[in-house]
PDB file of C-alpha atoms in Angstrom:
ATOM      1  CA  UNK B  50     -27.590  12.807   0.960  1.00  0.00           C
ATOM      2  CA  UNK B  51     -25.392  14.265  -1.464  1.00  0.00           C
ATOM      3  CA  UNK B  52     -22.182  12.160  -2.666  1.00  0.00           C
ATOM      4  CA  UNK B  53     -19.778  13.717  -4.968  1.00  0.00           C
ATOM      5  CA  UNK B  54     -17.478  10.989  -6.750  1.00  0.00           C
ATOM      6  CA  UNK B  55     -14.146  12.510  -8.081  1.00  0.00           C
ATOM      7  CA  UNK B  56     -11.894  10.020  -9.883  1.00  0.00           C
ATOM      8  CA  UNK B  57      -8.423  10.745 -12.432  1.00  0.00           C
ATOM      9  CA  UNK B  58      -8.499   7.677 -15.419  1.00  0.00           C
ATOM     10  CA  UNK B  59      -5.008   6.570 -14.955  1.00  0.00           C
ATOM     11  CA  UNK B  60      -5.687   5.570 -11.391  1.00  0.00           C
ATOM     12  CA  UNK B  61      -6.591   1.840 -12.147  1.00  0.00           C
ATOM     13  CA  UNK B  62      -8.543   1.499  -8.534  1.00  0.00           C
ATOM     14  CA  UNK B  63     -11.624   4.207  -9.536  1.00  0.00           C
ATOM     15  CA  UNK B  64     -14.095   1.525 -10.793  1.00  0.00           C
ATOM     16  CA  UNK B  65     -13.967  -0.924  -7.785  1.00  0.00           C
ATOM     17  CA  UNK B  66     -13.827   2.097  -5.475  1.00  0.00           C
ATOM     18  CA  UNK B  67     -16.937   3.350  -7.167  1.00  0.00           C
ATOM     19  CA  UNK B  68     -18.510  -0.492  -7.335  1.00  0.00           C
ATOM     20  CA  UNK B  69     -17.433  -0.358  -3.010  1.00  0.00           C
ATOM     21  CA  UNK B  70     -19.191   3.083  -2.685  1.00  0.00           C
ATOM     22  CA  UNK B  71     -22.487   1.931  -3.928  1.00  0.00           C
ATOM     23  CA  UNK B  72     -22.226  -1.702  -1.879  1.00  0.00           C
ATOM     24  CA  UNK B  73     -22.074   0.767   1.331  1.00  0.00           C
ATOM     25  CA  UNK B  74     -24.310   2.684   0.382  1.00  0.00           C
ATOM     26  CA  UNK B  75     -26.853  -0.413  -0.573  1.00  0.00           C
ATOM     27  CA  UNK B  76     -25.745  -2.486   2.803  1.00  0.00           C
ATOM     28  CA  UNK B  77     -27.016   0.845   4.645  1.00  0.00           C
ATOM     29  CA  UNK B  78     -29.741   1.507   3.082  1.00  0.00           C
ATOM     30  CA  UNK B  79     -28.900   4.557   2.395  1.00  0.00           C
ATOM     31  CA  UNK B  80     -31.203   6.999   0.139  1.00  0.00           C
ATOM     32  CA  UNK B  81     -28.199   9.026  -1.512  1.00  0.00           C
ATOM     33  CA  UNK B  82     -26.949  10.103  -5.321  1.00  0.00           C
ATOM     34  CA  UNK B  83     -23.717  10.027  -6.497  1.00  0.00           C
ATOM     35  CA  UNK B  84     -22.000  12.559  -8.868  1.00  0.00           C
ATOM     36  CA  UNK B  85     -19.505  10.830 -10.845  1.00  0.00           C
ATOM     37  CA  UNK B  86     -17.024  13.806 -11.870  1.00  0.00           C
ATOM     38  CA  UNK B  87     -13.793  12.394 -14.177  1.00  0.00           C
ATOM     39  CA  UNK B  88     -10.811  15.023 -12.804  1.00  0.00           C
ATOM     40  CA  UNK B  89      -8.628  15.713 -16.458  1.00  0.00           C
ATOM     41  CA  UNK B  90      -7.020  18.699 -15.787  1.00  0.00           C
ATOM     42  CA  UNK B  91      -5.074  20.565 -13.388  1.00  0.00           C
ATOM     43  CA  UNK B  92      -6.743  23.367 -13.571  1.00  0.00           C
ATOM     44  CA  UNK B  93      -9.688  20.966 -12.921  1.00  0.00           C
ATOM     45  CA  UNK B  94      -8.029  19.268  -9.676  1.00  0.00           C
ATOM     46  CA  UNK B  95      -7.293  23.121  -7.985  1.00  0.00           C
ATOM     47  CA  UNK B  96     -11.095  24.117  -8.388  1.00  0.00           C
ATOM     48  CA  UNK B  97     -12.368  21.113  -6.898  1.00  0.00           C
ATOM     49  CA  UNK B  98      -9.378  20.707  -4.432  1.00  0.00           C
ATOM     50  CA  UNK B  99      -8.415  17.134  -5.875  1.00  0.00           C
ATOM     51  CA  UNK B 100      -5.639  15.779  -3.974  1.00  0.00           C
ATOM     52  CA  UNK B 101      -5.778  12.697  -5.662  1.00  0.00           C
ATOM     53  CA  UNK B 102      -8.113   9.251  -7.343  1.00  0.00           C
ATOM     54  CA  UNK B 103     -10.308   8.479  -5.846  1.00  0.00           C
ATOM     55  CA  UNK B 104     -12.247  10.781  -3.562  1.00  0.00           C
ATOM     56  CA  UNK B 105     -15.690  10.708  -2.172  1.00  0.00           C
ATOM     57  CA  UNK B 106     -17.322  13.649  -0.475  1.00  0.00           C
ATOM     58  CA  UNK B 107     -20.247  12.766   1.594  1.00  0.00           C
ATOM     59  CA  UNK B 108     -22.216  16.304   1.447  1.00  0.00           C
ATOM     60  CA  UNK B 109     -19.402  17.905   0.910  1.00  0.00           C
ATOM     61  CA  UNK B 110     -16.987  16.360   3.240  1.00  0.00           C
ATOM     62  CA  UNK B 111     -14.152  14.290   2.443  1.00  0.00           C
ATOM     63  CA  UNK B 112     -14.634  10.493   3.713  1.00  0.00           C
ATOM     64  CA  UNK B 113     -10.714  10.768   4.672  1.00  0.00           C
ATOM     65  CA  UNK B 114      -9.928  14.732   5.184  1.00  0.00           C
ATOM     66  CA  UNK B 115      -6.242  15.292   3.365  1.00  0.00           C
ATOM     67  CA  UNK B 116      -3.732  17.038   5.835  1.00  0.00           C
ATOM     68  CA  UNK B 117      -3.654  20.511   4.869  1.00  0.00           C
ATOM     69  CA  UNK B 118      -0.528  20.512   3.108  1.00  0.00           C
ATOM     70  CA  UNK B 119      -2.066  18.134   0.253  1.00  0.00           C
ATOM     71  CA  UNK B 120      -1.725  19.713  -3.161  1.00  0.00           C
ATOM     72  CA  UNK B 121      -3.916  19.078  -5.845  1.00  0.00           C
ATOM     73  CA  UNK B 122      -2.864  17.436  -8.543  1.00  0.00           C
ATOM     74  CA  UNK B 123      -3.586  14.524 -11.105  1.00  0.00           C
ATOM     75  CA  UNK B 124      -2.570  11.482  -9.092  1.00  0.00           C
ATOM     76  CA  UNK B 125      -3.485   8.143  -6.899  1.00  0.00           C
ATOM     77  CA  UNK B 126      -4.693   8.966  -3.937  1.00  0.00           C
ATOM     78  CA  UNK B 127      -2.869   6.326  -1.175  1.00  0.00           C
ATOM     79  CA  UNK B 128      -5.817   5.272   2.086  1.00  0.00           C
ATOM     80  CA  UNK B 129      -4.142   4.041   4.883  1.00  0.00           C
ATOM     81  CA  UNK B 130      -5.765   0.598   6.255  1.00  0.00           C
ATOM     82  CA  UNK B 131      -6.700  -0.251  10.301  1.00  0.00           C
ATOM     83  CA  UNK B 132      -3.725  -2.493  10.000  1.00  0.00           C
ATOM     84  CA  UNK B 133      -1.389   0.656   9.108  1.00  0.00           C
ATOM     85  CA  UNK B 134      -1.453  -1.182   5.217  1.00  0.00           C
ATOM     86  CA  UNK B 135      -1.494   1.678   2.586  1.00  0.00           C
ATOM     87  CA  UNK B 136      -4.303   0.968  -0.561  1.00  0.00           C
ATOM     88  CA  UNK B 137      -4.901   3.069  -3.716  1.00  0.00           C
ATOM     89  CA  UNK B 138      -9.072   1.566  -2.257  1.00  0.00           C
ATOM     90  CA  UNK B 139     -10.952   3.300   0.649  1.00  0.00           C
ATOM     91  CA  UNK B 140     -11.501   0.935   2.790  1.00  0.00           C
ATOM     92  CA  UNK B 141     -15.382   0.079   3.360  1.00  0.00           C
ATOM     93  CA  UNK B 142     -15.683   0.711   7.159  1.00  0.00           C
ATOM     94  CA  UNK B 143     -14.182   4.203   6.551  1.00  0.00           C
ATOM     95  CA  UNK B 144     -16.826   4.764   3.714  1.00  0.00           C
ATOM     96  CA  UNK B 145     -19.167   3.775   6.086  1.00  0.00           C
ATOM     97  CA  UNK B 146     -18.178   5.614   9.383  1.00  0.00           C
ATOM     98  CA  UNK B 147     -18.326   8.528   7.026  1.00  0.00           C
ATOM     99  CA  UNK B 148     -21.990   8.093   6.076  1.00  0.00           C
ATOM    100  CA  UNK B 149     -22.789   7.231   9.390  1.00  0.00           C
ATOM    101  CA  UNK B 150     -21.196  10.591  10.522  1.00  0.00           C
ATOM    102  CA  UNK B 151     -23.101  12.091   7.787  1.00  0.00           C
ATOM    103  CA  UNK B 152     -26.275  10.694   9.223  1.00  0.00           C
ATOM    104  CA  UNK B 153     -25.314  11.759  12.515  1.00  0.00           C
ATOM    105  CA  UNK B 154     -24.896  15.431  11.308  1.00  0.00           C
ATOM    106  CA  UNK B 155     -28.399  15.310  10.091  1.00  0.00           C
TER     107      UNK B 155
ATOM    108  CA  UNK U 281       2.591  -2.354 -22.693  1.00  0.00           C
ATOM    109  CA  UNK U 282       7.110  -2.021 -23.126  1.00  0.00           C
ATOM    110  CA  UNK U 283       9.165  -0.938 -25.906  1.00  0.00           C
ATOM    111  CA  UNK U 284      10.960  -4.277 -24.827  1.00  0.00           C
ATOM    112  CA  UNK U 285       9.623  -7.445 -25.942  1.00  0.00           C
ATOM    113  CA  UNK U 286       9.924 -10.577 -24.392  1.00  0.00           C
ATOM    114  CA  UNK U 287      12.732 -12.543 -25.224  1.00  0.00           C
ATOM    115  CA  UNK U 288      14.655  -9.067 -26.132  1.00  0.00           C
ATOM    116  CA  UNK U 289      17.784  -8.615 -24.692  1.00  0.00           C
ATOM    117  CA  UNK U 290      18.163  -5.937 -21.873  1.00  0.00           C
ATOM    118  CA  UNK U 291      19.127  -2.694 -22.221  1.00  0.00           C
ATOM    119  CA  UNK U 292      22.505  -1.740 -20.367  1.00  0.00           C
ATOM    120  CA  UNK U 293      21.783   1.725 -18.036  1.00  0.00           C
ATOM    121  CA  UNK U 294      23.745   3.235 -15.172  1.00  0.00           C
ATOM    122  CA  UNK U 295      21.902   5.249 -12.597  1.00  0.00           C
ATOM    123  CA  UNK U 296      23.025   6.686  -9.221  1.00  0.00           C
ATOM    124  CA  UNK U 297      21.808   4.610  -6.532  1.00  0.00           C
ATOM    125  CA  UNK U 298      20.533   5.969  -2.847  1.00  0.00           C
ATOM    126  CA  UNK U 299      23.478   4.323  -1.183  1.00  0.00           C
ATOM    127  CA  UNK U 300      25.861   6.839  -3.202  1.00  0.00           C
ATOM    128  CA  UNK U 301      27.109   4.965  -5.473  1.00  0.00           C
ATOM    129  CA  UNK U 302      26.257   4.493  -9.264  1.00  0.00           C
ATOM    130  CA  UNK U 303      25.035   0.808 -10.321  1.00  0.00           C
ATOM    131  CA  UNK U 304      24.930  -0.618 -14.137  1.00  0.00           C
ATOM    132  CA  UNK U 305      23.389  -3.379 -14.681  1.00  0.00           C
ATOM    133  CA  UNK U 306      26.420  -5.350 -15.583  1.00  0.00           C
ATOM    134  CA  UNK U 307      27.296  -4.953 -12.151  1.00  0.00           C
ATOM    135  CA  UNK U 308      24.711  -8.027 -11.736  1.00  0.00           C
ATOM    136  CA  UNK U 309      25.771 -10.013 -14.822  1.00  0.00           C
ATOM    137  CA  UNK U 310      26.887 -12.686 -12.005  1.00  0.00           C
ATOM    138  CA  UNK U 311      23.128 -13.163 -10.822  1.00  0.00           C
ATOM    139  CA  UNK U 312      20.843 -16.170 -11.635  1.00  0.00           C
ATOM    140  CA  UNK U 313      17.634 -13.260 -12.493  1.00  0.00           C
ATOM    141  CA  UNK U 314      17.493  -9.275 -12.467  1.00  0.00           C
ATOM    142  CA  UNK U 315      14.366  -8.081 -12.075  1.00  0.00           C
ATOM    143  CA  UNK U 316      14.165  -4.452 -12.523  1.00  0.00           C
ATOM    144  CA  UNK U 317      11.353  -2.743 -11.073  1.00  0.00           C
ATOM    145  CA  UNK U 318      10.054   0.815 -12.139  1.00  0.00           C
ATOM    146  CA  UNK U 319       8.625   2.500  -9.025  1.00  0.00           C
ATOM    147  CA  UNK U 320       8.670   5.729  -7.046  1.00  0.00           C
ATOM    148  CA  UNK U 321       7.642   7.223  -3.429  1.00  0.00           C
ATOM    149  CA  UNK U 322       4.049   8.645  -3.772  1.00  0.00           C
ATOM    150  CA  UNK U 323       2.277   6.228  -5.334  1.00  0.00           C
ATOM    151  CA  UNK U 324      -0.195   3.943  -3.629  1.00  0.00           C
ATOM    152  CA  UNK U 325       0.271   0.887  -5.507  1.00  0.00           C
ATOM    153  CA  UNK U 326       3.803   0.744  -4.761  1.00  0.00           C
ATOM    154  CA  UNK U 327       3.366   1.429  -1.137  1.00  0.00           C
ATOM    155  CA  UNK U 328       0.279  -1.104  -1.137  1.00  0.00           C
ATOM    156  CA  UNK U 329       2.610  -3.951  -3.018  1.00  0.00           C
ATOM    157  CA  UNK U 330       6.202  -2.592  -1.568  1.00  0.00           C
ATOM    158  CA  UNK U 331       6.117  -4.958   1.636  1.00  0.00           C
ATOM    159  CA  UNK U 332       5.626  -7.858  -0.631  1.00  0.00           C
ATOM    160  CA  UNK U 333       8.487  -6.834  -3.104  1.00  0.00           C
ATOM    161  CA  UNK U 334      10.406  -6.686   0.350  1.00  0.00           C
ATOM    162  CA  UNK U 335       9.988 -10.041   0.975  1.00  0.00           C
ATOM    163  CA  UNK U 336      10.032 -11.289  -2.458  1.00  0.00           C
ATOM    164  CA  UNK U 337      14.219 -10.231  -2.533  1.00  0.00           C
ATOM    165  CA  UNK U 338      14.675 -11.271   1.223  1.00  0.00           C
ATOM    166  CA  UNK U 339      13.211 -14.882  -0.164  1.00  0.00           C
ATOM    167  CA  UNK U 340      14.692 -15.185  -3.524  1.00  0.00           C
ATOM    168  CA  UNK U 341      18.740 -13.362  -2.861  1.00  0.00           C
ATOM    169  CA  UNK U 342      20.281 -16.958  -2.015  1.00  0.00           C
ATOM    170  CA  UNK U 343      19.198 -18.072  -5.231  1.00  0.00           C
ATOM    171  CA  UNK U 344      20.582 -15.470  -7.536  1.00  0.00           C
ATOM    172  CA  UNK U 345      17.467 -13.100  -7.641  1.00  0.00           C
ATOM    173  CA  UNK U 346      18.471  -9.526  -7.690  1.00  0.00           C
ATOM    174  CA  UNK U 347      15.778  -6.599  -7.911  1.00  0.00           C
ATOM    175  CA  UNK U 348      16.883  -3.143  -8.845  1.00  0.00           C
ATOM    176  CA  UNK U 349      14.561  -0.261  -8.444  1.00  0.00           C
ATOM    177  CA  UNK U 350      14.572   2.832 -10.564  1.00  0.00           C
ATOM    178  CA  UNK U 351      12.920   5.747  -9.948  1.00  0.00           C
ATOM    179  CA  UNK U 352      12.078   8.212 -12.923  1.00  0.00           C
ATOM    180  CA  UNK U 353       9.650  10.152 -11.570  1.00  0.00           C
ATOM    181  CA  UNK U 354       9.846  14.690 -12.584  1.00  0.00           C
ATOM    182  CA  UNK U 355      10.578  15.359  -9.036  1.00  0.00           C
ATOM    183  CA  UNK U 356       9.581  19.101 -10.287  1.00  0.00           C
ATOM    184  CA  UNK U 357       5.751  18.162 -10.319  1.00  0.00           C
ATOM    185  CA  UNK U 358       5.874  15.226  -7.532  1.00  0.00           C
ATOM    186  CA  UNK U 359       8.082  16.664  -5.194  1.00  0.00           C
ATOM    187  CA  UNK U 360       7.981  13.319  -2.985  1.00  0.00           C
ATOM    188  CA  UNK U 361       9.535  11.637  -5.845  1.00  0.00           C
ATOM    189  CA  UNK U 362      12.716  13.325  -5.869  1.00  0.00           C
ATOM    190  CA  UNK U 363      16.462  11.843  -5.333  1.00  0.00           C
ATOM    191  CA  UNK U 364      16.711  13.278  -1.784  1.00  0.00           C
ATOM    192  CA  UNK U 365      12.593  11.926  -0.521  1.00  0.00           C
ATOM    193  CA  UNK U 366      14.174   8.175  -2.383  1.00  0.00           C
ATOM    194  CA  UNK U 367      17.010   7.926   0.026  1.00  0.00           C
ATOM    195  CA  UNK U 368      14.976   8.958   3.045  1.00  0.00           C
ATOM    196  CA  UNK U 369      12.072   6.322   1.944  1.00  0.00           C
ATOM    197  CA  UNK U 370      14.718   3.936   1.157  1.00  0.00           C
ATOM    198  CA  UNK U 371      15.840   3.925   4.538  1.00  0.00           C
ATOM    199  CA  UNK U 372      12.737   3.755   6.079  1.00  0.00           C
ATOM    200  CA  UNK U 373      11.435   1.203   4.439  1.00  0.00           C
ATOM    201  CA  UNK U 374      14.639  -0.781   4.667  1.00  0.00           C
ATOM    202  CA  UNK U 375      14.934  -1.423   1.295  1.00  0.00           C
ATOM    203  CA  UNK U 376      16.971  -4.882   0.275  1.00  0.00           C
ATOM    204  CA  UNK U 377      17.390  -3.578  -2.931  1.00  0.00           C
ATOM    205  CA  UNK U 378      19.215  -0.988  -5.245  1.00  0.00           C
ATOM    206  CA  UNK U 379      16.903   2.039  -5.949  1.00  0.00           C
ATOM    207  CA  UNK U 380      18.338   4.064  -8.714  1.00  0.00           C
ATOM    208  CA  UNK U 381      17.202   7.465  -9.557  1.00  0.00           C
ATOM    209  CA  UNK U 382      16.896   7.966 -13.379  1.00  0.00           C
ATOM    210  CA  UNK U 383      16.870  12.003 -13.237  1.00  0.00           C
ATOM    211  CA  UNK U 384      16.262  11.971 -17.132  1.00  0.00           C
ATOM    212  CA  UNK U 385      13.858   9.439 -17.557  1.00  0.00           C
ATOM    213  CA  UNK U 386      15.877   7.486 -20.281  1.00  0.00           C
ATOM    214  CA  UNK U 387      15.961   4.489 -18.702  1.00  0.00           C
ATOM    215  CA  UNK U 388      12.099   4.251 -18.434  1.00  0.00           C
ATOM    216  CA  UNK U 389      11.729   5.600 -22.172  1.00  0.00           C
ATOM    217  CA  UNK U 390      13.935   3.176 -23.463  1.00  0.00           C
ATOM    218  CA  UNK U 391      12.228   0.355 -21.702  1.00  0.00           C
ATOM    219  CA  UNK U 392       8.916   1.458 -22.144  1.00  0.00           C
ATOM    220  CA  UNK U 393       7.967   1.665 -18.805  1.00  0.00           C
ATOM    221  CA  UNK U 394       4.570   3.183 -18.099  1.00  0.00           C
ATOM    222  CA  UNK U 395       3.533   2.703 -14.986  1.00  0.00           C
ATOM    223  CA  UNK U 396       4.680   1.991 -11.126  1.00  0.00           C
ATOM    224  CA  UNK U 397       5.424  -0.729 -10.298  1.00  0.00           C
ATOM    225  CA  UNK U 398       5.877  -1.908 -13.300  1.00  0.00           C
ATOM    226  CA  UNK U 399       8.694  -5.291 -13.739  1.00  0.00           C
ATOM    227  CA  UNK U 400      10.809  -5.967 -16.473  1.00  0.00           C
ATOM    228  CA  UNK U 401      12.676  -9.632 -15.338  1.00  0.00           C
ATOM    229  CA  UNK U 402      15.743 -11.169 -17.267  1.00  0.00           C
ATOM    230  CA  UNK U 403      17.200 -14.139 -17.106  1.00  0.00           C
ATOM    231  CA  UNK U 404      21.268 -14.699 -16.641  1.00  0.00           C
ATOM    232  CA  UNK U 405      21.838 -13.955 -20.607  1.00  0.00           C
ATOM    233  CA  UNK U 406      20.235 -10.849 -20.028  1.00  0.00           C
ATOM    234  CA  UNK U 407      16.916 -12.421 -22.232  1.00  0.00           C
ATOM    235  CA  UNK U 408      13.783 -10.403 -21.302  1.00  0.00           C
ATOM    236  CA  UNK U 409      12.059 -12.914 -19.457  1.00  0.00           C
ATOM    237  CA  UNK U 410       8.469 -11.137 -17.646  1.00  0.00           C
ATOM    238  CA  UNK U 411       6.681  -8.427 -17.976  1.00  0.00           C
ATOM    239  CA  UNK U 412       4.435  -6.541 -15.625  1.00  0.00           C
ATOM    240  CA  UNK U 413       2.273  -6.789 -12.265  1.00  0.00           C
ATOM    241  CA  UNK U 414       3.965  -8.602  -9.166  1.00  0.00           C
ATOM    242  CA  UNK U 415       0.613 -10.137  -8.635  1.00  0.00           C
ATOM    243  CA  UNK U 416      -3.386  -9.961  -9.254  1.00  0.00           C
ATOM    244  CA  UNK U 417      -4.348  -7.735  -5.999  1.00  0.00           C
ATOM    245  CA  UNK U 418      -2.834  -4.746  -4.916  1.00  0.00           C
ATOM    246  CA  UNK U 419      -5.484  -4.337  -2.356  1.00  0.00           C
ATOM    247  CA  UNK U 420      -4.874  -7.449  -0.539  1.00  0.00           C
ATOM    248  CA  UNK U 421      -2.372  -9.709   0.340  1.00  0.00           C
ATOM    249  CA  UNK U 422      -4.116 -12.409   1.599  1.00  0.00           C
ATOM    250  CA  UNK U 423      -6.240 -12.191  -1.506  1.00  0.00           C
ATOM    251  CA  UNK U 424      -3.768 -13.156  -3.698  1.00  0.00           C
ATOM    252  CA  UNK U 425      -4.588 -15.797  -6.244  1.00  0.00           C
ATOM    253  CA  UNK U 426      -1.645 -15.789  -8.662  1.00  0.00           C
ATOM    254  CA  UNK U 427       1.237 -15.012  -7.732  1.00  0.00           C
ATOM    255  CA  UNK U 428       2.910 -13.642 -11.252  1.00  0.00           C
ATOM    256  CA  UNK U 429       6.563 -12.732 -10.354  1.00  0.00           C
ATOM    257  CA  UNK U 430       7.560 -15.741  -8.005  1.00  0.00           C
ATOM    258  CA  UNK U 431       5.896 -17.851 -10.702  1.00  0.00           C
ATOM    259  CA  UNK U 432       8.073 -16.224 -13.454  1.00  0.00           C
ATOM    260  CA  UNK U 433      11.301 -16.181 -10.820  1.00  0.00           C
ATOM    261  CA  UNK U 434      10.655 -19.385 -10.219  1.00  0.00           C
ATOM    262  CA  UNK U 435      10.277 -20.797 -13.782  1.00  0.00           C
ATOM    263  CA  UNK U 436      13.679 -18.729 -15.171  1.00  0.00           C
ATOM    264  CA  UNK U 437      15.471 -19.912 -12.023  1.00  0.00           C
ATOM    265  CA  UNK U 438      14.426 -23.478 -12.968  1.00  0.00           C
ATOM    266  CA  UNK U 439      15.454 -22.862 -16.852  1.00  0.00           C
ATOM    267  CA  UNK U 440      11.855 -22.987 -17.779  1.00  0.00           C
ATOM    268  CA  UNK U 441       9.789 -20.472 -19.953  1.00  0.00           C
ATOM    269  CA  UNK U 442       6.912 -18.522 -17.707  1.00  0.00           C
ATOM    270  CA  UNK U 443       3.587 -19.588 -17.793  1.00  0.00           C
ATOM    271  CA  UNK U 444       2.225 -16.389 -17.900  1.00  0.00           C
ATOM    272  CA  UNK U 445       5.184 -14.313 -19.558  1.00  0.00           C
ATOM    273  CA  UNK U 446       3.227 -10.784 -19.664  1.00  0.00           C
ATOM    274  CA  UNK U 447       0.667  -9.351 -17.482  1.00  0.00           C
ATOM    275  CA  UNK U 448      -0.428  -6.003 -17.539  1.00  0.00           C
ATOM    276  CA  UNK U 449       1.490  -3.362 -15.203  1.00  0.00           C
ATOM    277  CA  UNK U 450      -1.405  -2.013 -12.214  1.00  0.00           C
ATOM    278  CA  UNK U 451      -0.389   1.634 -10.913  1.00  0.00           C
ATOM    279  CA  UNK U 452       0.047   5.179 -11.332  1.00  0.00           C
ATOM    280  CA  UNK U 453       1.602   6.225 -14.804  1.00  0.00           C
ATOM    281  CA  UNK U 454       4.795   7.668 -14.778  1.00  0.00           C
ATOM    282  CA  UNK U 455       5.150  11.259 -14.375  1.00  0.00           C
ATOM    283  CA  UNK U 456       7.266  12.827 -17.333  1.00  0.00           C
ATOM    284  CA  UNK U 457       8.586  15.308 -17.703  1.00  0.00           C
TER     285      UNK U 457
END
């Protein structure tokens, strides 16, 4: 399985959504390598589509699929929680309903 | 970390508010603590700590607290940001606060305001009093395990110097212009 890590540096919440990713990815037992890619540019964050820090692709597919309209751009990417909370984090279960869909796919 | 130091004295401004009208800070000189809070729309960490900031000013207003918002955002690259998108999210959010739109970004320079949210809080003589996070998790709520501007609020309402004067400000940087 194929996990692409994109993250900008002035987004504070990259390392401890990184440090999340690979506890899912341990706690599932998953066999799976991620790409850490640092987004600097903007020319950087149109070619890879980077709507904001951080995003995970699972092969290819965004854990939390931005609404069309998204732009890229360098800038914090906001999850929305199951209790309608917004967090700069991805929330574990979403990480992991996203592998499991992965899996699924398979 | 700010242009401001702590125990400097705080720099006058007057911004346009989203209620219409233009605010200066001397139009608070009566209040017991200003805390003025650098923030925007888009970003995460303010809408992950903004509920809390909510309830900080419904909690602290009969004691003299007053927070002011400011919003310096270029609106050019982050339309969401803009003048028009802060009144809208002012009103749906029900803000309890000022929120001031500082189109040129002056206000933040001068302050030396780098990120959002990012608090600069003075006491009634206008001294630079805290400077920084509002607490240690923006994830969580429940989570939280010091509780950095009610502790500073607290100790400058009570005449006291805060434990923990400076912390450093969590969010997205400003966007300049």
């Amino acid at each position: 399985m194929n996990v692409t890590f994109f993250y900008y540096e002035d987004c504070p919440s990259h390392d401890r959504a990184l440090e999340r990713l690979r506890s899912v990815i341990a706690e599932e037992d998953i066999s799976a390598e991620i790409e850490v890619i640092k987004i600097e540019t903007d020319e950087q964050a149109r070619r890879y589509n980077f709507v904001g820090s951080p995003t995970i692709l699972i092969d290819g597919r965004d854990i939390d699929p931005p609404s069309p309209e998204a732009i890229p751009a360098l800038t914090c990417r906001a999850y929305q929680l199951e209790d309608r909370r917004i967090s700069p984090l991805p929330p574990e279960d979403m990480i992991r309903r996203a592998f499991r869909a992965a899996l699924d796919r398979d | 970390m700010s242009k401001l130091k702590i125990g400097d004295k705080a720099i006058p401004f007057a911004l346009p508010g989203v209620d219409g009208r233009e605010h200066s800070l001397a139009d608070y000189a009566d209040k017991a603590v200003v805390a003025v809070v650098f923030s925007c729309n888009h970003c995460p960490y303010v809408l992950a700590w903004e509920d809390r900031i909510i309830q900080i000013q419904a909690d602290y207003a009969n004691k003299g607290v007053q927070l002011i918002a400011i919003g310096a955002n270029d609106a050019q690259k982050y339309p969401a940001d803009s003048f028009s998108k802060m009144k809208e999210h002012a009103q749906e959010k029900g803000f309890n606060f000022p929120y001031l739109r500082d189109e040129t970004q002056e206000v933040a320079r001068f302050y030396g305001a780098e990120r959002t949210p990012e608090f600069f809080v003075f006491d009634q003589k206008g001294v630079f009093r805290y400077h920084g996070a509002p607490d240690d998790n923006y994830d969580d709520p429940q989570a939280v395990k010091k509780q950095y501007l009610r502790d500073a609020l607290d100790a400058v309402l009570a005449g006291e110097t805060p434990a923990i004067a400076e912390t450093p400000p969590v969010g997205c940087t400003i966007k300049w212009k």
